Short mmCIF file of C-alpha atoms and ligand atoms in Angstrom, two decimals:
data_model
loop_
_atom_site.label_atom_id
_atom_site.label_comp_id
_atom_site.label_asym_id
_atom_site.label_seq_id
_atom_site.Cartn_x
_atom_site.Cartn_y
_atom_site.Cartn_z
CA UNK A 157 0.00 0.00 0.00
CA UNK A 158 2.67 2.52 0.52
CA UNK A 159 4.79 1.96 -2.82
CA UNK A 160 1.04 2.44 -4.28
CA UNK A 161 0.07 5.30 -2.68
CA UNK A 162 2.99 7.55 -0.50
CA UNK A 163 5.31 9.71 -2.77
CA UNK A 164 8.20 9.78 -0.66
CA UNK A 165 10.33 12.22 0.31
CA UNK A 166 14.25 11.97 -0.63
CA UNK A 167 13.65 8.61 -1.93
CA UNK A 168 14.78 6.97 -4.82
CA UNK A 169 11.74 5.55 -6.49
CA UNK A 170 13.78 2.76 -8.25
CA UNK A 171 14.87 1.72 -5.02
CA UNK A 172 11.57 2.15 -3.39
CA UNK A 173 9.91 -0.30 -6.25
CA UNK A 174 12.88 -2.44 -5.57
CA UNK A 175 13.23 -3.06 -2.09
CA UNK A 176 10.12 -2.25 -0.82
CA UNK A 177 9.55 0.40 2.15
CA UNK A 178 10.98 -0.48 5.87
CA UNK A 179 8.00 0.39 7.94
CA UNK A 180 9.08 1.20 11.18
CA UNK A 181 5.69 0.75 14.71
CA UNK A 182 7.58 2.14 17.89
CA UNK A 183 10.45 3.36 19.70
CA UNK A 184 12.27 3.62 23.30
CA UNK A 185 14.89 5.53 24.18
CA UNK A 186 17.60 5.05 21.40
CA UNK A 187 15.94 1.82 19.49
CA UNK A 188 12.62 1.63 17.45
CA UNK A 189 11.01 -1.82 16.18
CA UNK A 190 9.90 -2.26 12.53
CA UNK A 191 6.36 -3.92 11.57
CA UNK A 192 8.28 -7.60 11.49
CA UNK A 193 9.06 -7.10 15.18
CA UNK A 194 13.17 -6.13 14.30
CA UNK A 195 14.82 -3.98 16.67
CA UNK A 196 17.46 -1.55 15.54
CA UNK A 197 19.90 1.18 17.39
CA UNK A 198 18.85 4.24 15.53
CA UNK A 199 22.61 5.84 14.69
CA UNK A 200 20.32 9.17 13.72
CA UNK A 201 17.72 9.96 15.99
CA UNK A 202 15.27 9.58 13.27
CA UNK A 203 16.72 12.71 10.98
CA UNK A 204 19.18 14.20 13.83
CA UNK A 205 15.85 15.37 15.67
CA UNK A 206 14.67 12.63 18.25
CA UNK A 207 17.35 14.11 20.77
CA UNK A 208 16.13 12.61 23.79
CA UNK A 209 15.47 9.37 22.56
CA UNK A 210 11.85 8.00 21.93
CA UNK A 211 9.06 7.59 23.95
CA UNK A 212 10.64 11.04 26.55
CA UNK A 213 7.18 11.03 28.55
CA UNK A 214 7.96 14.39 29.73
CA UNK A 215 7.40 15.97 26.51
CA UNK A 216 4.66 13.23 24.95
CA UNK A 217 2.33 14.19 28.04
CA UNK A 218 3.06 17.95 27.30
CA UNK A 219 1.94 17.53 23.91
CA UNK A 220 -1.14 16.03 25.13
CA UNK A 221 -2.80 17.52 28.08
CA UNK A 222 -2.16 20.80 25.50
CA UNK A 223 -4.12 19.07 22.69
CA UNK A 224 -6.84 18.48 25.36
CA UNK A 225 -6.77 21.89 26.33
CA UNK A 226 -6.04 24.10 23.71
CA UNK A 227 -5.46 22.50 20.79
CA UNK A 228 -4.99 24.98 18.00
CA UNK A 229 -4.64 29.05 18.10
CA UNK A 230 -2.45 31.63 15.95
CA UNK A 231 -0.20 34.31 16.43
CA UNK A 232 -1.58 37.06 13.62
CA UNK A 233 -3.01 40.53 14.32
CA UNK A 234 -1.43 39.94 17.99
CA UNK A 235 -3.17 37.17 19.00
CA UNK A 236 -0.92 34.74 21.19
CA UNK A 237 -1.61 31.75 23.58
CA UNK A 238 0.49 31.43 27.19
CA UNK A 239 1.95 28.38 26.61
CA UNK A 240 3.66 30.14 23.19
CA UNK A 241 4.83 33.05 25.64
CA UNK A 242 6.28 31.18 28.04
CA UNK A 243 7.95 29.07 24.87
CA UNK A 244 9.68 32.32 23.95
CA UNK A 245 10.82 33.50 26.91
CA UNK A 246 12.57 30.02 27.90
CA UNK A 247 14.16 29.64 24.19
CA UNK A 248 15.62 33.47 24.31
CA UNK A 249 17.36 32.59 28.15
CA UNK A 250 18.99 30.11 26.75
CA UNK A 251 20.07 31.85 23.30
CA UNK A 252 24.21 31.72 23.29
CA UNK A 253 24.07 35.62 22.05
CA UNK A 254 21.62 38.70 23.16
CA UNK A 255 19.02 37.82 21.25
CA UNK A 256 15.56 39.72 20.96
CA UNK A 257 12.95 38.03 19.47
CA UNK A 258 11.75 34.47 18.62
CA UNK A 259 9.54 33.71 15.38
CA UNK A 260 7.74 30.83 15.15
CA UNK A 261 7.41 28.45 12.07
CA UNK A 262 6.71 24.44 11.66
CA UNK A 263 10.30 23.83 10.18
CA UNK A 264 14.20 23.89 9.58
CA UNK A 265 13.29 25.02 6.03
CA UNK A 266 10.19 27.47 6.34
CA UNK A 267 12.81 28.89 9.29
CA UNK A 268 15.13 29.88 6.88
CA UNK A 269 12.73 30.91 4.06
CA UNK A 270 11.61 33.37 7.11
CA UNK A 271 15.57 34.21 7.65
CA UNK A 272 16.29 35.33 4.45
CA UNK A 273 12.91 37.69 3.82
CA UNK A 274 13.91 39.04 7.08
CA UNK A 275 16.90 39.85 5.83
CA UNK A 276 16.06 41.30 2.60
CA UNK A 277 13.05 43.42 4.61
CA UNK A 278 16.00 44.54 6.69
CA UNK A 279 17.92 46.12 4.10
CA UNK A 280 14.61 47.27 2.51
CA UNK A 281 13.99 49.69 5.63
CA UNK A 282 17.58 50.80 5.88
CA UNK A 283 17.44 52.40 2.32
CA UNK A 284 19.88 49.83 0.91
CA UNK A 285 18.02 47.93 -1.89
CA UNK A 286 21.10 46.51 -3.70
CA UNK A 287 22.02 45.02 -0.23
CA UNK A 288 20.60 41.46 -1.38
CA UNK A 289 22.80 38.57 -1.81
CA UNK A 290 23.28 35.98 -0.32
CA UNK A 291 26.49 34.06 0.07
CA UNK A 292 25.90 30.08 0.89
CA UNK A 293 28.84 27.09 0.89
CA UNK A 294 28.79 24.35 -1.60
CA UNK A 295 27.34 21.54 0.40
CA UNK A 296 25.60 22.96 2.39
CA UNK A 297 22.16 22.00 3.65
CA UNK A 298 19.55 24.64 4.51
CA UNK A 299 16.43 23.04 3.47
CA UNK A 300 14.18 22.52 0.49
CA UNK A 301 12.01 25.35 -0.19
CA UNK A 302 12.46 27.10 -3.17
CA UNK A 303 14.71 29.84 -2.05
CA UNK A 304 16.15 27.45 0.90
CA UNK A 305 17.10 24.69 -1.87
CA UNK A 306 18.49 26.93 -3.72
CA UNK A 307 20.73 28.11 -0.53
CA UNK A 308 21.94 24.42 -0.26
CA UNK A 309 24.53 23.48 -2.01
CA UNK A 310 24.06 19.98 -3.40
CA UNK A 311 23.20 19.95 -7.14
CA UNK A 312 20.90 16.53 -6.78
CA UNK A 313 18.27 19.56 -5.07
CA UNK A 314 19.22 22.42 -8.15
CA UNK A 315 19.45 19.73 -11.24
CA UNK A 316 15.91 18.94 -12.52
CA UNK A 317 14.08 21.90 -10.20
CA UNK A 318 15.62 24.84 -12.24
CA UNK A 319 17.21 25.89 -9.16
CA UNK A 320 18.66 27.92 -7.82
CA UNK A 321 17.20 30.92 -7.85
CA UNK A 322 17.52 34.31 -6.40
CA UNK A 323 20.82 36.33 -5.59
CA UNK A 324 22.69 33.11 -4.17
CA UNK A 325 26.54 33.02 -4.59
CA UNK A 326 28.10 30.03 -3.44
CA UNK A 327 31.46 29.50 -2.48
CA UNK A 328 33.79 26.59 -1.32
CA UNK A 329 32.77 23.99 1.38
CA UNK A 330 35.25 24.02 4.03
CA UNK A 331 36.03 20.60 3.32
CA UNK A 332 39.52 19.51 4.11
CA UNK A 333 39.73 16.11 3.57
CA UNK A 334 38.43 16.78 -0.17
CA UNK A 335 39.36 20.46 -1.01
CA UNK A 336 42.61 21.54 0.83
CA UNK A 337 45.72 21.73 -1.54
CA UNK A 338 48.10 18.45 -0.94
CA UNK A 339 50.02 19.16 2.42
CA UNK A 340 47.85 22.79 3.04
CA UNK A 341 47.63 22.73 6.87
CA UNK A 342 43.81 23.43 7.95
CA UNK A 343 44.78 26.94 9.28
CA UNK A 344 46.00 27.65 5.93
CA UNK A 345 43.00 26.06 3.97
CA UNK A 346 41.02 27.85 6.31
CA UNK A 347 42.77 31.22 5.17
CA UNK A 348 42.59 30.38 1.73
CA UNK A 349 38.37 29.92 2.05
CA UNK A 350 39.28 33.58 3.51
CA UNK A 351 40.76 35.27 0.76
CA UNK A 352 37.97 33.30 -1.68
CA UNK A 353 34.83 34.88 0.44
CA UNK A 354 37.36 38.63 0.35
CA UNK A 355 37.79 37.99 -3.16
CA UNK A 356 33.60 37.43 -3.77
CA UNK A 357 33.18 40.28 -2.12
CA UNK A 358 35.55 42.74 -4.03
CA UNK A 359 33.91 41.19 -7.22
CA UNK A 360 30.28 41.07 -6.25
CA UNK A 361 30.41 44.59 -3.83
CA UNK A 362 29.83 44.53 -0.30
CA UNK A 363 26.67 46.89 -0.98
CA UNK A 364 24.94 44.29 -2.71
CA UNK A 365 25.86 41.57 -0.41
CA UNK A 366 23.02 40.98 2.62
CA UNK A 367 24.05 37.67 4.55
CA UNK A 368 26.31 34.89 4.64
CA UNK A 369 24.67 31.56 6.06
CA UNK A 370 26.65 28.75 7.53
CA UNK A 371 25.29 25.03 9.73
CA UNK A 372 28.51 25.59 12.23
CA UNK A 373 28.88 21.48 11.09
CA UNK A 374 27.98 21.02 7.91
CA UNK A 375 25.08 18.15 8.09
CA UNK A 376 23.32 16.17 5.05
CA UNK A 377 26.35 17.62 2.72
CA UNK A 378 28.62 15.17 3.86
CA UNK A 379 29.17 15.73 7.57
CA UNK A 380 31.81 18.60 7.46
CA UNK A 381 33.64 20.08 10.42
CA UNK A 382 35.04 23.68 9.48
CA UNK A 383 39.14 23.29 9.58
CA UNK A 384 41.05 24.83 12.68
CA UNK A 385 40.64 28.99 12.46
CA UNK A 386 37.54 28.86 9.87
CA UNK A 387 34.95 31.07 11.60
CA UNK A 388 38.06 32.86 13.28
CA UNK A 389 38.90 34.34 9.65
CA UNK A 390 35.67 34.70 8.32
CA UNK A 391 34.00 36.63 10.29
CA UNK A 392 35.55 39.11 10.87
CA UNK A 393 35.39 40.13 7.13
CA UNK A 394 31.65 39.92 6.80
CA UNK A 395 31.68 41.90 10.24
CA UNK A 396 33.90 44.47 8.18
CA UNK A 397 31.29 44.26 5.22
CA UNK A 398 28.39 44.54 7.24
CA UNK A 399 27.31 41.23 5.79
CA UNK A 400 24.83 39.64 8.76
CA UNK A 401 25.56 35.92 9.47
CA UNK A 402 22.93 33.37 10.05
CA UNK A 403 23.75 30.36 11.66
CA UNK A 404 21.61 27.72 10.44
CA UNK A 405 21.47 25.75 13.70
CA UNK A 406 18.47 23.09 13.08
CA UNK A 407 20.38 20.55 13.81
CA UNK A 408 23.70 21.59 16.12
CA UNK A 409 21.49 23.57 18.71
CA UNK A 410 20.23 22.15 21.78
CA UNK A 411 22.98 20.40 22.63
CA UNK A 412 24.36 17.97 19.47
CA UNK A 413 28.01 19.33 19.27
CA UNK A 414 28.89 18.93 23.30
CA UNK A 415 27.71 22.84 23.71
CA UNK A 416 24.01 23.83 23.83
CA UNK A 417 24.60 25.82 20.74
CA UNK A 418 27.20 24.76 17.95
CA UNK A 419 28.21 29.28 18.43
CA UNK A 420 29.58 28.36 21.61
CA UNK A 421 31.70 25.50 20.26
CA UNK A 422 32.84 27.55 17.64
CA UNK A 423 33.06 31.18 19.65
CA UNK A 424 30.98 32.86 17.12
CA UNK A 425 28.44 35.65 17.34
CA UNK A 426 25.77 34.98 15.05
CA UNK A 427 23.15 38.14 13.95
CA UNK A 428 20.42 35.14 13.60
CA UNK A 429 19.97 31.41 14.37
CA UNK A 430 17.87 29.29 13.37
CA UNK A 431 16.45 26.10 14.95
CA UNK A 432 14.24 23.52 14.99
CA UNK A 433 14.66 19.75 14.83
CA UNK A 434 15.69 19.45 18.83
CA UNK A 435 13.37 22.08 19.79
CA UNK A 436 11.04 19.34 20.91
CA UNK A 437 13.03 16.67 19.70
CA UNK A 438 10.97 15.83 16.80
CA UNK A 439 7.67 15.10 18.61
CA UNK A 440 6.22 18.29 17.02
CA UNK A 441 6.90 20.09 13.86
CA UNK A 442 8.22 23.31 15.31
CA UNK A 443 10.91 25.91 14.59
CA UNK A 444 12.09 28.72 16.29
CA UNK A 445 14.54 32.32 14.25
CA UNK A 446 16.26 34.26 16.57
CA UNK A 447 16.80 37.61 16.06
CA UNK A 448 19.90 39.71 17.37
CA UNK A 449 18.36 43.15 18.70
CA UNK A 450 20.68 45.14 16.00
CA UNK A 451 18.06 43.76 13.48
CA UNK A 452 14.69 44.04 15.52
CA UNK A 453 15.33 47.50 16.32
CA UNK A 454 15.12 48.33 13.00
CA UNK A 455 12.16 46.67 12.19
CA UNK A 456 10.86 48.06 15.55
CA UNK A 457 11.31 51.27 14.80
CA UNK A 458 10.27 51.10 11.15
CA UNK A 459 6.57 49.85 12.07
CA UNK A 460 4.94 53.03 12.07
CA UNK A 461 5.95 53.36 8.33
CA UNK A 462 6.39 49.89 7.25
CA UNK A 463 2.45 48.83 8.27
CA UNK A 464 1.73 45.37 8.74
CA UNK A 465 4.96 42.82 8.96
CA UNK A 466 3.17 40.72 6.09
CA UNK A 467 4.79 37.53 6.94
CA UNK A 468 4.32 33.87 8.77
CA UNK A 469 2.38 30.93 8.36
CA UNK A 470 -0.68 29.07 9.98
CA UNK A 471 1.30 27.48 11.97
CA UNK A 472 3.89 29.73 13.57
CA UNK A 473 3.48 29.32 17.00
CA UNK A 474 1.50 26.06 17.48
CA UNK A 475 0.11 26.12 21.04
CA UNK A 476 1.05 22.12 20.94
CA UNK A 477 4.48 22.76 19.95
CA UNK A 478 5.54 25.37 21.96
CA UNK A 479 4.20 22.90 24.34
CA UNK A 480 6.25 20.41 23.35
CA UNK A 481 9.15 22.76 23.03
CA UNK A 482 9.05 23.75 26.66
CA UNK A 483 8.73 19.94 27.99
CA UNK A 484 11.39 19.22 25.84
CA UNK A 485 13.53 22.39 26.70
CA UNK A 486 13.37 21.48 30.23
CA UNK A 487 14.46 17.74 30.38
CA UNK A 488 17.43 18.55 28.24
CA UNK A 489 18.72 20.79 31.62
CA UNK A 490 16.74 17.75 34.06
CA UNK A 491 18.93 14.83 32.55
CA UNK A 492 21.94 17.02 32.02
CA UNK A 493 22.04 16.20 28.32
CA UNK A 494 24.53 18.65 26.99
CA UNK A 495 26.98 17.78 29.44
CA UNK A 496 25.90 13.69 28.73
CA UNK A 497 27.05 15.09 25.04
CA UNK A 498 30.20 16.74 26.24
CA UNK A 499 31.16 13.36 27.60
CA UNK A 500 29.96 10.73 25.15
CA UNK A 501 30.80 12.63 21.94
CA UNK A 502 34.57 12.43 22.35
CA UNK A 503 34.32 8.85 23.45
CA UNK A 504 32.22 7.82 19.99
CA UNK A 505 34.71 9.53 18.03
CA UNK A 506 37.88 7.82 19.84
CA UNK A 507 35.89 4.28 20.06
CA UNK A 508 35.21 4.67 16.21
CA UNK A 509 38.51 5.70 14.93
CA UNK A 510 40.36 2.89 17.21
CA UNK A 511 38.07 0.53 15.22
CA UNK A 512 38.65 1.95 12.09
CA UNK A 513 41.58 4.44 12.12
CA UNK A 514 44.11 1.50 9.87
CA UNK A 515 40.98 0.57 7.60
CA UNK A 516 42.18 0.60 3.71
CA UNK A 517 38.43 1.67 3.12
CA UNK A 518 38.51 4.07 5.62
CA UNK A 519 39.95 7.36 4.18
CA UNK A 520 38.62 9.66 6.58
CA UNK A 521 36.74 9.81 10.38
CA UNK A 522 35.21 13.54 11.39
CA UNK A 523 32.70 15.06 12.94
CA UNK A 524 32.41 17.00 16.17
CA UNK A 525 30.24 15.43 19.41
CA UNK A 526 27.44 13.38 18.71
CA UNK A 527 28.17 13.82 14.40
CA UNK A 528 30.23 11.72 13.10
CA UNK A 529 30.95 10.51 9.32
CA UNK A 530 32.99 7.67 8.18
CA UNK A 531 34.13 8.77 3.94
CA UNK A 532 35.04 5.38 2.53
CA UNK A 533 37.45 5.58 -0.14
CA UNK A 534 38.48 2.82 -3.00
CA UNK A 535 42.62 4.09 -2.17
CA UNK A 536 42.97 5.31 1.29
CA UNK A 537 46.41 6.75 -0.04
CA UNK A 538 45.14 8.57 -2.73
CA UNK A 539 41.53 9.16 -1.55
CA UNK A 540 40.29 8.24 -4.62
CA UNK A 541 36.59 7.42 -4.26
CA UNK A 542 34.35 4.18 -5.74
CA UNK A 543 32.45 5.10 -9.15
CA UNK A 544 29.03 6.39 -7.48
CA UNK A 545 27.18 3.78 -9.30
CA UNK A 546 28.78 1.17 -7.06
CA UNK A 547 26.62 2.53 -4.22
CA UNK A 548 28.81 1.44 -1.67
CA UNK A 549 26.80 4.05 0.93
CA UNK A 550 23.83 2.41 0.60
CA UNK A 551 24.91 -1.21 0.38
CA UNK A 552 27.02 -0.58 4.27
CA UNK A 553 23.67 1.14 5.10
CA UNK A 554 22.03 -1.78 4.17
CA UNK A 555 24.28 -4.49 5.73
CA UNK A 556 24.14 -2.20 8.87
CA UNK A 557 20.77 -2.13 8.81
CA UNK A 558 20.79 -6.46 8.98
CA UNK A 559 22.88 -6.16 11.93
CA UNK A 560 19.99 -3.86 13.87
CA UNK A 561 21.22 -0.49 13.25
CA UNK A 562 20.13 2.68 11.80
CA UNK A 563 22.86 5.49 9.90
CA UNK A 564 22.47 7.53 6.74
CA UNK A 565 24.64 7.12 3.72
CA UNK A 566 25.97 10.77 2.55
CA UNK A 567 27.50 9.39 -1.37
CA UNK A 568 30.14 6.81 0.61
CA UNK A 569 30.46 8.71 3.67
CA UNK A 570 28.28 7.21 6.51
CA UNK A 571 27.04 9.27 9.24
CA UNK A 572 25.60 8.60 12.61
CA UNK A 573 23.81 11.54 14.90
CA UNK A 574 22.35 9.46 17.62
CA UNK A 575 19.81 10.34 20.58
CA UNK A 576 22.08 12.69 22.89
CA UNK A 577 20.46 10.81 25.54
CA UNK A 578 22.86 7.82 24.18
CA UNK A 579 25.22 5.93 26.88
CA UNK A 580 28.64 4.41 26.79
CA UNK A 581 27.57 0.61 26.16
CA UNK A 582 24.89 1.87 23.64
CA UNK A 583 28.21 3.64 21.90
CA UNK A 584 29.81 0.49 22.03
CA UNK A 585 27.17 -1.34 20.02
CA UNK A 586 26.86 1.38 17.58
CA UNK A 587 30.65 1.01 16.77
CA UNK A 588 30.65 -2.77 16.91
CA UNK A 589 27.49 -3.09 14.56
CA UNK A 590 28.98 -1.04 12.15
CA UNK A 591 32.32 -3.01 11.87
CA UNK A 592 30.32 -6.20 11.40
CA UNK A 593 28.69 -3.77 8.75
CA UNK A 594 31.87 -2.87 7.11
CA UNK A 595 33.25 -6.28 7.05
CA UNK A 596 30.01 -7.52 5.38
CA UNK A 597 30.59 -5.76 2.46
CA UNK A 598 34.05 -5.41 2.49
CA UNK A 599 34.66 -8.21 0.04
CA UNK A 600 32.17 -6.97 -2.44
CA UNK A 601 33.91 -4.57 -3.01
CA UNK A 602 36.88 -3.61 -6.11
N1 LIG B 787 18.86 23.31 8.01
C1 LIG B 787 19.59 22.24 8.33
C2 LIG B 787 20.99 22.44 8.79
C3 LIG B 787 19.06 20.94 8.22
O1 LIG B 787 19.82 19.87 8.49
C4 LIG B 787 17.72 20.81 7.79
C5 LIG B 787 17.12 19.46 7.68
O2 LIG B 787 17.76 18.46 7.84
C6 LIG B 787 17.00 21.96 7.48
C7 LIG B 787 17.59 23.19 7.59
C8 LIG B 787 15.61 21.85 6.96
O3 LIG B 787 14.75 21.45 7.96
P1 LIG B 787 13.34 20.79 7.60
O4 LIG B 787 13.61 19.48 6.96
O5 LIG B 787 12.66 20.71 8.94
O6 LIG B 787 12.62 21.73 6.69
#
């Protein structure tokens, strides 16, 4: 019934006609069941959302004494609902940055659809209405909206859609492993991305540049840590510019990277976040834009001229998921899951690279706290890749998925982004379920 009648998201409909679906009934903690009754470790919290692990009763009562009580009311022409209030408040005490305001949407990608009108509404009431572009990195992920695809960075989303769209310059991913010079240091590759984002700029015109946007990890393109000194040397040139930065945040905040907000691990200052996935975990479509008060005191003070802010959806500010959100909010400080984070994300990334740091297939292991990706490589020495069509990704995925776990082939580089809630001997069967994963297809392949 579903290969007749669901048209799936990021699926492969070759593969879906092929293999069927893998229907999955319920969860606990950091495993869900499928309809056959097989258990598996999920290695990415369902899409790096369910951060405190299924079934958190905390947050899946919260959702429904809310439904019982109020289950649906908006946030146009001033109208609000306590729970939403109270939402707002708790999410701007915990913001990493001063932060003034908190708009509501239902996702990562309407979030940052809402970002960048902001920003061009921004630059509308300042006078400056060349002050437009956008400036995104090569795979980068920021959603799949029409303006948001065309943001991200992965040509699968552009090829086919006529996209992208819009004022959207893209420059280099700061991708060491694949896009350093032989022997450049990351300090220096990180100086080079530099003087390519000064050079953009001198080309393009810092007058007609509005915003850079950045995931401090880079996510579904590939799972990319900046190299040592990125941030350090880039922002202070869009700072010089006057070129805002958005931190697209949906899935480091809340606590993935070991800090609650993937700024802190990085020591940057963003002008906006966005956020969503972790805001309630998952159990509720809900996203939250913060905005720095050197932009919403321009808007502010605009109002009388600029009438109505014409802008937000029917469900910005779902009573149920700021309900959610504040259930959730709160047992992430009651079970102390940043710091759980802070102390099982180093130990994932030293158990996996003691199982697989002498691999041949292994080229490279990185990540930061609970993100980690495993590239595999045909020629560890040379990093040369398999042909795409051999589909190694997928056929580890699928091997891994025989031994009872869950992770998410990027190309050949496999990624895991577990429930932060995840423990020590948990880690330990995550690691050990992927070797037998490896090793399973190991001989298949050339
Ligand atoms: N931004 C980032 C960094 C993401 O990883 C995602 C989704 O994975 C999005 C935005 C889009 O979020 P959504 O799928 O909720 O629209």
């Amino acid at each position: 019934m579903d290969q007749a009648t669901h048209f799936h998201p990021f699926t492969w409909i070759e593969d879906l006609k092929r293999d069927g679906p893998n229907v999955m009934t319920e969860g606990k903690g950091v495993r869900i069941k499928d309809i056959h009754g097989n258990e598996y470790l999920d290695g990415m919290a369902g899409l790096w959302c369910v951060n405190l692990g299924y079934g958190c009763e905390e947050v899946t009562e919260a959702i429904a004494a809310q439904s019982k009580r109020l289950s649906f009311f908006h946030a146009f022409n001033g109208m609000s609902t306590d729970v939403v209030i109270e939402a707002a408040d708790e999410l701007l005490k915990r913001a990493p940055v001063p932060m003034a305001r908190v708009f509501f949407g239902a996702s990562g990608s309407d979030a940052n659809e809402t970002q960048i009108k902001l920003i061009w509404y921004y630059n509308n009431l300042l006078g400056r209405p060349n002050k437009k572009k956008i400036i995104a990195r090569w795979n980068a992920y920021h959603g799949s909206g029409v303006m948001t695809s065309s943001l991200t960075g992965l040509p699968s989303m552009h090829n086919l859609f006529d996209l992208p769209i819009g004022p959207i310059l893209h420059v280099t991913a700061p991708h060491h492993y694949r896009k350093a010079a032989e022997g450049q240091s990351e300090r220096d590759f990180s100086r080079a991305l530099a003087a390519e984002l000064e050079e953009l700029i001198a080309r393009e015109g810092a007058d007609t540049i509005a915003a850079f946007f950045a995931e401090p990890v880079m996510g579904a393109g590939g799972l990319i840590a900046p190299p040592e000194g990125y941030f350090e040397e880039i922002v202070p040139i869009l700072k010089r510019h006057d070129i805002l930065l958005v931190l697209d945040e949906v899935v480091s905040g809340f606590g993935r990277l070991g800090t609650y907000w993937g700024s802190q691990t990085f020591n940057v200052e963003p002008d906006l976040i966005t956020s969503a996935k972790g805001v309630t975990s998952g159990y509720f479509p809900m996203s939250a834009c913060f905005i720095s008060p050197k932009i919403w005191d321009v808007i502010e003070s605009s109002s009388p001229k600029a009438g109505l802010f014409a802008h937000g959806y029917t469900y910005s500010a779902h009573p149920v998921g700021a309900a959610a959100a504040l259930a959730a909010l709160k047992a992430i400080d009651d079970r102390k899951v940043v710091e759980n984070v802070a102390e099982v994300g180093p130990y994932l990334h030293r158990s996996m690279k003691a199982a697989f740091r002498d691999d041949p297939l292994v080229g490279e292991i990185r990540g930061v706290g609970l993100m980690i990706g495993i590239e595999l490589v045909r020629d560890k020495a040379t990093k040369e890749a398999f042909p795409a069509s051999d589909r190694v990704g997928r056929r580890v995925l699928q091997a891994a998925a025989k031994e009872g776990l869950i992770t998410r082939a990027l190309g050949d580089t496999l990624v895991f982004a577990p429930p932060l809630v995840i423990n020590h001997a948990e880690i330990d069967e995550l690691v050990q379920k992927f070797k037998q994963a490896v090793e399973a297809v190991r001989g298949t392949v050339a």
